[in-house]
Amino acid sequence: AQSVTQPDIHITVSEGASLELRCNYSYGATPYLFWYVQSPGQGLQLLLKYFSGDTLVQGIKGFEAEFKRSQSSFNLRKPSVHWSDAAEYFCAVDAFSGGYNKLIFGAGTRLAVHP
Amino acid sequence: GAVVSQHPSRVICKSGTSVKIECRSLDFQATTMFWYRQFPKKSLMLMATSNEGSKATYEQGVEKDKFLINHASLTLSTLTVTSAHPEDSSFYICSARSLSLTLFDEQFFGPGTRLTVL
């Protein structure tokens, strides 16, 4: 069955430090992968997506993610975190199931940023 | 960019009443709209998928008679929580997928509706 695992529930980093959020997926076919960010009480904003091609994907707000098929991973990275990056981050895979496409989300990683 | 709105953003109701939540795609036509439920500090759970002009497809375990979904036009879908009870209190988020020849289109998410049932 298709699934997405985000091993880290909470991560705390200092402002200016680098960040890596982990995501592993389980999907039989070529995955279409996404990272979303959710601020408190808000909907989701797309950070970046991978469909095909270059396995290193650039997104908004200075984020990037690397697709590694051999490891079934799509980790999100940022070289220098800003206090405004504190939010909930969700990894998702677009899965074809039951005759249509739907997003399957990981449990999320809550990022806290210390000044 | 594509914008999806939800109304209301927050609603408080008494147990036993019905609540309707609207989801609109403001600047694009959505062939498909999705409704999610998010529990506190939890991930999004897909409740149902609706295509314009046809019946919604509900995920396993979601009561279709309790969560009525109507997708009457390419820009509007509604979720009605019938006879709401405190356990229905949650954050409901909709998303819309654009009308496009591309097989895998991006979903654009609304800001969510916080439902509290007293």
Coordinates of C-alpha atoms in Angstrom, one line a residue:
Chain A
A1 CA 0.0 0.0 0.0
Q2 CA 1.1 3.5 -0.6
S3 CA 2.4 5.4 2.4
V4 CA 4.6 8.3 3.4
T5 CA 6.7 8.3 6.5
Q6 CA 8.2 11.4 8.2
P7 CA 10.3 10.0 11.0
D8 CA 10.7 13.2 12.9
I9 CA 7.7 14.6 14.7
H10 CA 9.5 17.6 16.1
I11 CA 12.7 19.3 15.1
T12 CA 14.2 22.4 16.7
V13 CA 17.0 24.3 15.0
S14 CA 18.7 27.6 15.6
E15 CA 18.2 30.5 13.3
G16 CA 20.8 30.4 10.6
A17 CA 21.5 26.7 11.0
S18 CA 20.9 24.2 8.2
L19 CA 17.8 22.0 8.1
E20 CA 17.0 18.6 6.7
L21 CA 13.5 17.1 7.1
R22 CA 13.2 13.4 6.2
C23 CA 10.6 11.8 4.1
N24 CA 10.3 8.2 2.9
Y25 CA 7.7 6.8 0.7
S26 CA 6.2 3.5 -0.4
Y27 CA 4.8 3.5 -3.8
G28 CA 5.0 0.9 -6.6
A29 CA 5.2 3.1 -9.6
T30 CA 7.2 6.3 -10.3
P31 CA 6.3 8.6 -7.5
Y32 CA 5.1 12.2 -7.8
L33 CA 6.3 13.8 -4.6
F34 CA 5.5 17.1 -2.9
W35 CA 6.5 19.1 0.2
Y36 CA 3.9 21.4 1.7
V37 CA 4.2 23.9 4.6
Q38 CA 1.4 24.8 7.0
S39 CA 1.4 27.7 9.3
P40 CA -0.8 27.6 12.4
G41 CA -4.5 27.6 11.5
Q42 CA -3.7 27.9 7.8
G43 CA -4.1 25.8 4.7
L44 CA -1.2 24.2 2.9
Q45 CA 1.3 26.0 0.7
L46 CA 3.3 24.0 -1.9
L47 CA 7.1 24.4 -1.4
L48 CA 8.2 22.2 -4.2
K49 CA 7.3 19.1 -6.2
Y50 CA 9.1 16.3 -8.1
F51 CA 7.6 14.7 -11.2
S52 CA 10.6 13.6 -13.2
G53 CA 14.0 14.7 -14.5
D54 CA 16.6 16.3 -12.2
T55 CA 16.4 14.7 -8.9
L56 CA 17.4 17.9 -7.0
V57 CA 14.4 20.1 -7.0
Q58 CA 14.4 23.8 -6.1
G59 CA 11.4 25.3 -4.4
I60 CA 10.2 28.6 -2.9
K61 CA 11.6 30.2 0.2
G62 CA 15.1 28.8 -0.4
F63 CA 14.0 25.2 0.1
E64 CA 15.2 22.2 -2.0
A65 CA 14.6 18.5 -2.0
E66 CA 16.4 15.5 -3.4
F67 CA 14.7 12.5 -4.8
K68 CA 16.6 9.3 -4.2
R69 CA 14.9 6.3 -5.7
S70 CA 17.3 3.8 -4.2
Q71 CA 16.4 5.0 -0.7
S72 CA 12.8 5.8 -1.4
S73 CA 13.4 9.2 0.0
F74 CA 12.6 12.8 -0.7
N75 CA 14.3 14.9 2.0
L76 CA 13.7 18.6 2.3
R77 CA 16.7 20.9 2.9
K78 CA 17.4 24.5 3.6
P79 CA 21.0 25.8 4.1
S80 CA 20.0 28.6 6.5
V81 CA 16.8 28.6 8.5
H82 CA 14.9 31.8 9.2
W83 CA 12.6 32.3 12.2
S84 CA 9.6 32.6 9.8
D85 CA 10.2 29.0 8.7
A86 CA 8.7 27.7 12.0
A87 CA 5.7 25.7 10.8
E88 CA 4.4 22.2 10.1
Y89 CA 5.9 20.5 7.1
F90 CA 4.2 17.7 5.2
C91 CA 5.6 15.4 2.6
A92 CA 3.1 13.8 0.2
V93 CA 3.0 11.3 -2.7
D94 CA 0.4 11.5 -5.5
A95 CA -0.9 8.0 -5.7
F96 CA -3.3 6.5 -8.3
S97 CA -5.8 4.5 -6.4
G98 CA -9.4 3.4 -6.9
G99 CA -9.4 5.0 -10.4
Y100 CA -8.2 8.4 -9.6
N101 CA -5.2 10.3 -8.2
K102 CA -5.0 11.4 -4.6
L103 CA -2.4 12.8 -2.3
I104 CA -1.2 10.7 0.6
F105 CA 0.4 12.7 3.3
G106 CA 3.0 11.9 5.9
A107 CA 2.3 12.7 9.6
G108 CA 4.1 16.0 9.4
T109 CA 7.2 17.4 11.1
R110 CA 6.8 20.4 13.3
L111 CA 9.8 22.8 13.0
A112 CA 10.7 25.2 15.8
V113 CA 13.3 27.8 15.3
H114 CA 15.3 29.3 18.2
P115 CA 16.6 32.8 17.8
Chain B
G1 CA -1.3 31.9 -8.8
A2 CA -4.4 29.8 -8.3
V3 CA -6.4 30.7 -5.3
V4 CA -8.9 28.6 -3.4
S5 CA -11.2 30.1 -0.8
Q6 CA -13.2 28.6 2.0
H7 CA -16.2 30.0 3.8
P8 CA -16.6 30.3 6.7
S9 CA -13.2 30.3 8.2
R10 CA -14.5 29.4 11.6
V11 CA -17.9 28.1 12.7
I12 CA -19.3 27.2 16.1
C13 CA -22.6 25.3 16.2
K14 CA -24.8 23.4 18.6
S15 CA -24.9 19.6 18.6
G16 CA -27.5 18.3 16.2
T17 CA -27.4 21.1 13.7
S18 CA -26.0 21.0 10.2
V19 CA -23.2 23.1 8.9
K20 CA -22.3 23.9 5.3
I21 CA -18.7 24.8 4.3
E22 CA -18.1 26.2 0.8
C23 CA -14.9 25.8 -1.2
R24 CA -14.4 28.0 -4.3
S25 CA -11.7 28.1 -6.9
L26 CA -11.4 31.9 -7.6
D27 CA -9.3 32.1 -10.7
F28 CA -9.4 28.7 -12.3
Q29 CA -11.8 25.9 -13.1
A30 CA -11.5 22.8 -11.0
T31 CA -12.4 19.5 -12.4
T32 CA -11.8 17.8 -9.1
M33 CA -12.1 19.0 -5.5
F34 CA -10.9 17.2 -2.4
W35 CA -12.0 17.5 1.2
Y36 CA -9.7 16.7 4.0
R37 CA -10.0 16.6 7.7
Q38 CA -7.2 17.4 10.1
F39 CA -7.1 16.6 13.7
P40 CA -5.0 18.7 16.1
K41 CA -1.3 18.1 15.5
K42 CA -2.1 15.4 13.0
S43 CA -1.8 15.0 9.3
L44 CA -4.5 15.5 6.7
M45 CA -6.9 12.7 6.1
L46 CA -8.6 12.6 2.8
M47 CA -12.4 12.3 3.3
A48 CA -13.7 12.4 -0.3
T49 CA -13.0 13.4 -3.9
S50 CA -15.6 15.2 -5.9
N51 CA -15.8 15.7 -9.6
E52 CA -18.1 18.4 -11.1
G53 CA -21.5 17.0 -11.9
S54 CA -21.0 13.6 -10.4
K55 CA -21.3 11.9 -7.0
A56 CA -18.4 12.2 -4.6
T57 CA -16.1 9.3 -3.9
Y58 CA -15.7 8.7 -0.2
E59 CA -12.7 7.2 1.5
Q60 CA -13.1 4.1 3.5
G61 CA -14.6 4.8 6.9
V62 CA -16.1 8.2 6.0
E63 CA -19.9 8.3 6.4
K64 CA -21.3 9.7 3.2
D65 CA -24.7 10.4 4.8
K66 CA -23.0 12.5 7.5
F67 CA -20.6 14.4 5.2
L68 CA -22.6 15.5 2.2
I69 CA -20.5 16.8 -0.7
N70 CA -21.9 18.6 -3.6
H71 CA -19.8 19.8 -6.6
A72 CA -22.3 21.8 -8.6
S73 CA -20.0 23.8 -10.7
L74 CA -16.4 23.9 -11.8
T75 CA -15.7 26.5 -9.2
L76 CA -17.7 25.5 -6.2
S77 CA -17.9 22.5 -3.9
T78 CA -19.7 22.3 -0.6
L79 CA -19.3 20.0 2.4
T80 CA -22.3 19.7 4.7
V81 CA -21.8 18.2 8.1
T82 CA -25.2 16.9 9.0
S83 CA -26.4 16.5 12.6
A84 CA -23.0 17.6 13.9
H85 CA -21.7 16.2 17.1
P86 CA -18.7 17.3 19.2
E87 CA -16.6 14.5 17.7
D88 CA -17.0 16.2 14.3
S89 CA -15.1 19.2 15.6
S90 CA -12.1 19.5 13.4
F91 CA -10.2 21.5 10.8
Y92 CA -11.6 20.9 7.4
I93 CA -9.5 21.8 4.4
C94 CA -10.5 21.6 0.7
S95 CA -8.3 21.6 -2.3
A96 CA -8.9 21.9 -6.0
R97 CA -7.2 20.5 -9.0
S98 CA -7.2 22.6 -12.2
L99 CA -8.7 21.7 -15.5
S100 CA -5.8 20.7 -17.6
L101 CA -4.5 18.1 -20.0
T102 CA -1.6 17.4 -17.7
L103 CA -2.2 14.1 -15.9
F104 CA -0.8 15.0 -12.6
D105 CA -1.9 18.6 -11.7
E106 CA -1.1 20.5 -8.6
Q107 CA -3.7 20.7 -5.9
F108 CA -4.3 24.1 -4.6
F109 CA -5.5 24.3 -1.0
G110 CA -8.0 26.5 0.8
P111 CA -7.2 28.1 4.1
G112 CA -9.4 25.7 6.0
T113 CA -12.5 25.9 8.2
R114 CA -12.4 25.4 11.9
L115 CA -15.6 23.6 13.1
T116 CA -16.4 23.5 16.8
V117 CA -19.5 21.6 17.8
L118 CA -20.8 22.4 21.3

